[in-house]
Every structure is written in structure tokens, then in C-alpha cells.
Tab-separated table of C-alpha atoms in Angstrom:
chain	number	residue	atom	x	y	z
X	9	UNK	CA	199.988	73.898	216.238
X	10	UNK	CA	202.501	76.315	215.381
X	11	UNK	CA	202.511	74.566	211.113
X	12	UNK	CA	198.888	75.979	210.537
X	13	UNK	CA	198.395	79.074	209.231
X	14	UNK	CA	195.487	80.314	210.900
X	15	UNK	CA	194.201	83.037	208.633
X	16	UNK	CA	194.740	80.758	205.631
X	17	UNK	CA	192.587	77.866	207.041
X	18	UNK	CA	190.159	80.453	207.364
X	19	UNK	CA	190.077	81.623	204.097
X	20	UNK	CA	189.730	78.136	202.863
X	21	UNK	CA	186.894	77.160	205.489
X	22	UNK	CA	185.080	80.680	204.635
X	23	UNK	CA	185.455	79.534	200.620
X	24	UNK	CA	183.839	76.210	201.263
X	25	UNK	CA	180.856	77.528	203.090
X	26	UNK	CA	180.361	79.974	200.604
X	27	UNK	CA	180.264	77.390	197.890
X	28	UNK	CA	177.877	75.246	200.331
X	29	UNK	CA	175.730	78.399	200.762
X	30	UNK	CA	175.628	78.588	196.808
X	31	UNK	CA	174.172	75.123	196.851
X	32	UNK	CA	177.445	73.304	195.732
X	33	UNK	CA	177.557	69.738	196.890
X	34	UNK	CA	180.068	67.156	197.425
X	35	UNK	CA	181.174	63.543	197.135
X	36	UNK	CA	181.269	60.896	199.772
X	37	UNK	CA	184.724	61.089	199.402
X	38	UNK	CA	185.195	64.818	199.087
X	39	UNK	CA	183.088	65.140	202.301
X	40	UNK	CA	184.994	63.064	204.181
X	41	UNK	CA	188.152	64.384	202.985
X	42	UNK	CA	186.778	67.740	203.747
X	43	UNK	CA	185.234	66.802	207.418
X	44	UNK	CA	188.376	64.857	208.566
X	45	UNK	CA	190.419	68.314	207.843
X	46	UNK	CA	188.601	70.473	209.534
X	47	UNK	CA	188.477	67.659	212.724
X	48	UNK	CA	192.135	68.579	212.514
X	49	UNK	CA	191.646	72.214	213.257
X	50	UNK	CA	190.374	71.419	216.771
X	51	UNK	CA	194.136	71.391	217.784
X	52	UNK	CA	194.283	75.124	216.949
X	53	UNK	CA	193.502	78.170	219.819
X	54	UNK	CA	192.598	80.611	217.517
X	55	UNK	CA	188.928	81.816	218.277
X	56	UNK	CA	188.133	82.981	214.554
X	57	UNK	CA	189.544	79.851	212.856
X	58	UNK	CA	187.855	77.544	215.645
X	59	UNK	CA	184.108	79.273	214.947
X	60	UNK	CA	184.771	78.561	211.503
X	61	UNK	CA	185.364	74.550	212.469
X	62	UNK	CA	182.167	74.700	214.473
X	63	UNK	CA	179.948	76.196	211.420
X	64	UNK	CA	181.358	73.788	208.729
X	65	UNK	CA	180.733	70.574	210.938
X	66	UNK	CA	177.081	72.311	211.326
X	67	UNK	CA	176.914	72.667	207.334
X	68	UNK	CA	178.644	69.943	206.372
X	69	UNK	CA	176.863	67.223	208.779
X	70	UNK	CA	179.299	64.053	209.410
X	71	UNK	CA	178.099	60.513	208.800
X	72	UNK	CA	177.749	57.881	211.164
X	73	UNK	CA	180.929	56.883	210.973
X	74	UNK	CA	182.359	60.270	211.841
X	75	UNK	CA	180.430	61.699	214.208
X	76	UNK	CA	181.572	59.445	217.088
X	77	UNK	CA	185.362	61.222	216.261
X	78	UNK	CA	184.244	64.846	215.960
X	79	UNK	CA	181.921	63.793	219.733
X	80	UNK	CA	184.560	63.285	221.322
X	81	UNK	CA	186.445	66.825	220.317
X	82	UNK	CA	182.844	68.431	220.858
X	83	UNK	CA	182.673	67.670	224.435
X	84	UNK	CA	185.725	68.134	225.295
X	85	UNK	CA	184.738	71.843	224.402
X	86	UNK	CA	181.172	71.224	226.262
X	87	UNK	CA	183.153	71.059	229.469
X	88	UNK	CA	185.626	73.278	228.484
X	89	UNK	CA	185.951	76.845	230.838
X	90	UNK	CA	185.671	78.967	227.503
X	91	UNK	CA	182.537	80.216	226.974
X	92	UNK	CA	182.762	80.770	223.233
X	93	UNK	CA	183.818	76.648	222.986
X	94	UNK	CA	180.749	75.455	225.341
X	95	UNK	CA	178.195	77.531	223.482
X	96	UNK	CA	179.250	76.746	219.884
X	97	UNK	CA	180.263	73.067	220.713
X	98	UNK	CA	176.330	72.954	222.287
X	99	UNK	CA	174.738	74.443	218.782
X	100	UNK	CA	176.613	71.661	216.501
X	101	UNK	CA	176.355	68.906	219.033
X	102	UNK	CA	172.134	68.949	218.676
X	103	UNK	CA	172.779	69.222	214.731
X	104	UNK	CA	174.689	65.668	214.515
X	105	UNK	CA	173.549	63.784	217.466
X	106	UNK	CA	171.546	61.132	216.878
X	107	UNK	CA	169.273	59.819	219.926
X	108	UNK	CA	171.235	57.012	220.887
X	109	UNK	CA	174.235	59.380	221.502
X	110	UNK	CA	171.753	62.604	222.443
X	111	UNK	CA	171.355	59.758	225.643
X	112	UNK	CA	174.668	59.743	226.520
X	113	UNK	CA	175.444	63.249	226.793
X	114	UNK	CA	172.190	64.906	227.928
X	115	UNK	CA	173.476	65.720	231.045
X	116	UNK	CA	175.995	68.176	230.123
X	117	UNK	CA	172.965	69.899	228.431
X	118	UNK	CA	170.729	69.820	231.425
X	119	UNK	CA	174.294	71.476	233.414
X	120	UNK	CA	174.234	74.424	230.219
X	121	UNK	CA	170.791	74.803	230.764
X	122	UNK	CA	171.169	76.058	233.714
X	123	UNK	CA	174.940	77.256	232.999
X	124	UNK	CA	175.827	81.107	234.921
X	125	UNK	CA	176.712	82.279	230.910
X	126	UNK	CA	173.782	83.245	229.239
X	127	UNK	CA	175.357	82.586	225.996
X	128	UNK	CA	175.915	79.092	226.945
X	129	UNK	CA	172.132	78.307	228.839
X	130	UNK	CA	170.669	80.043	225.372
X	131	UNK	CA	172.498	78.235	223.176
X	132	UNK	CA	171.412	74.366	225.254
X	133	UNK	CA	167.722	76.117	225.234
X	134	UNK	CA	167.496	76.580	221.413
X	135	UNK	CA	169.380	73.420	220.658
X	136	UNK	CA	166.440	72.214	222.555
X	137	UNK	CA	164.332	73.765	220.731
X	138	UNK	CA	165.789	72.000	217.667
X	139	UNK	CA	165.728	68.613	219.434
X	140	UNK	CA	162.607	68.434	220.769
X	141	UNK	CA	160.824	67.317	216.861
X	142	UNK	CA	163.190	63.984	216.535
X	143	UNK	CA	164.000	63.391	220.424
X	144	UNK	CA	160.774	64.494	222.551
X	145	UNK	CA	161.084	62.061	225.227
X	146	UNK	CA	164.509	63.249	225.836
X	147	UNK	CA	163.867	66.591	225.761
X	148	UNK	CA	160.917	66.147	227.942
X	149	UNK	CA	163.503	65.029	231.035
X	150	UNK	CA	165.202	68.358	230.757
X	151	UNK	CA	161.549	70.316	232.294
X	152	UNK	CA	162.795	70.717	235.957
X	153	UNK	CA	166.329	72.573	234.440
X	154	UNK	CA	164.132	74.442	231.952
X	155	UNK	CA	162.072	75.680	234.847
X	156	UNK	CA	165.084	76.858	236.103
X	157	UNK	CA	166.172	78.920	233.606
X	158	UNK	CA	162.867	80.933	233.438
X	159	UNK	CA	164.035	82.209	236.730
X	160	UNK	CA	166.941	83.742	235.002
X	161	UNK	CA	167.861	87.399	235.518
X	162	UNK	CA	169.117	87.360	231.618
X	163	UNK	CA	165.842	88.371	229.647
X	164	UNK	CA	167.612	85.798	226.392
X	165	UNK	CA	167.746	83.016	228.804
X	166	UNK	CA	164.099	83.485	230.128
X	167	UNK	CA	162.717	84.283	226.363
X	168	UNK	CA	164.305	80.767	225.338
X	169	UNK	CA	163.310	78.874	228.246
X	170	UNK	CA	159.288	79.730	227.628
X	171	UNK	CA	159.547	78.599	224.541
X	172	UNK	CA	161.344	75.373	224.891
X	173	UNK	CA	158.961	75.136	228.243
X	174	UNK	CA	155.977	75.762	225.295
X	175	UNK	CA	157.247	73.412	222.791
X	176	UNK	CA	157.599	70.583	225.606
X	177	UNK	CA	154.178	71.093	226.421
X	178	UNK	CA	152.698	71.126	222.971
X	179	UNK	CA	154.857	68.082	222.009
């Protein structure tokens, strides 16, 4: 959108998640205010401003309510081409998913798993990782991908594979 400033929404989005990092909270309201802003930002190609969207919907976790809008954005970017979109959109997805909605979309992280990026296959194995405490039996279903990716010629993707591959075992 050619109305947003880029660098300014920045600014403001790197001010709030200083003030989160400082242990400032907010309202309901303020939240939501907040959250449904930054949803709006998902319109914009910048790659700086469009990190910044991904790590404030990661810090500032949506409510029920709001997670099935910022889903829908999320894996848009899951299936997107762009490398930097799939990866990041993978890393907040497994932060606001509950399991009823971790069911509907666990395909397109068995597909990153075993995704030609490495960036993109590491980031579905550590969200795994993350997963696997509230959503075992899910996770569990992912085994014959995870296999996969130990074959991996990246040494990241086959570190994070062994240890989701470990975790599945132990859980």
C-alpha cells in the first residue's frame, strides 16, 4: 500500500516490542487494537517491516477470536514462493495454533519439513520441537517426513531433525 510509511511502522512495531521486552503489558482492548494493526501490515512487501509483523504476532499472542483472521494471512505466506514469508509464517503459526487448528494445517508442515530451503525445513523442525509438549499425537504423524529430513545434505536441517526425531521418541 503505497499510504504506509514503511520505516515509520517499523519504528512503532520496534517501540512496542521493546516496551513488551521491558515487561509492559496491555489491555484487552489495547491488545486488540494493537494486533488488528499490525494484521493490517500484511498488505505491505517490505521484508523489514513484514519480520517485524511476524515477531509482534509471536509476542503479542492473539486470542481466540483473532487467530482464525491472522491464519488465514499466515498461510497464505506458508505457501507463499518467498522463503523469508514460509519460514517466519511457520515459527508464529506453532506459537498461536491451538490443536484443533494445528489439525487442519499440519500438512503444509509435513511439505516444510521436507521443504528444498533449509531455512524453511528448520524452521517446521523447531516449531516441532515447540509443538510436540501440548500436541504429541500430532507431532508424532510427522515421523516418516522427519526421517526424511535427517537425510538432508544441510548439517541445520539434520541437527533439527534428530532432535525432533529424539523428542518424538521420548514423548
Amino acid at each position: 500500500n503505497a499510504q504506509i510509511d514503511a520505516r515509520k511502522c517499523q519504528q512503532v512495531i520496534t517501540r512496542l516490542l521493546y516496551m513488551i521486552s521491558q515487561g509492559e503489558t496491555f489491555t484487552k482492548n489495547e491488545a486488540t487494537e494493537v494486533f488488528f494493526s499490525i494484521t493490517k501490515l500484511f498488505q505491505n512487501q517490505d521484508p523489514n517491516l513484514r519480520r517485524l509483523v511476524y515477531l509482534m504476532i509471536k509476542e503479542l499472542p492473539p486470542g481466540s477470536d483473532e487467530v482464525i483472521i491472522v491464519t488465514s494471512s499466515l498461510m497464505k505466506d506458508m505457501t507463499s514462493n518467498r522463503e523469508l514469508y514460509k519460514s517466519n509464517s511457520i515459527r508464529v503459526l506453532c506459537r498461536i495454533l491451538d490443536s484443533s487448528l494445528l489439525q487442519q494445517v499440519e500438512r503444509y508442515f509435513k511439505q516444510a519439513i521436507v521443504d528444498k530451503a533449509p531455512v524453511v525445513a528448520s524452521a517446521a523442525l523447531v516449531s516441532g520441537l515447540h509443538m510436540i509438549q501440548g500436541n504429541p499425537e500430532i507431532v508424532k504423524r510427522w515421523s516418516s517426513e522427519v526421517q526424511d529430513a535427517v537425510q538432508s545434505r544441510n548439517p541445520m536441517v539434520q541437527y533439527h531433525a534428530v532432535a525432533l526425531l529424539t523428542q518424538l521418541k521420548n514423548a
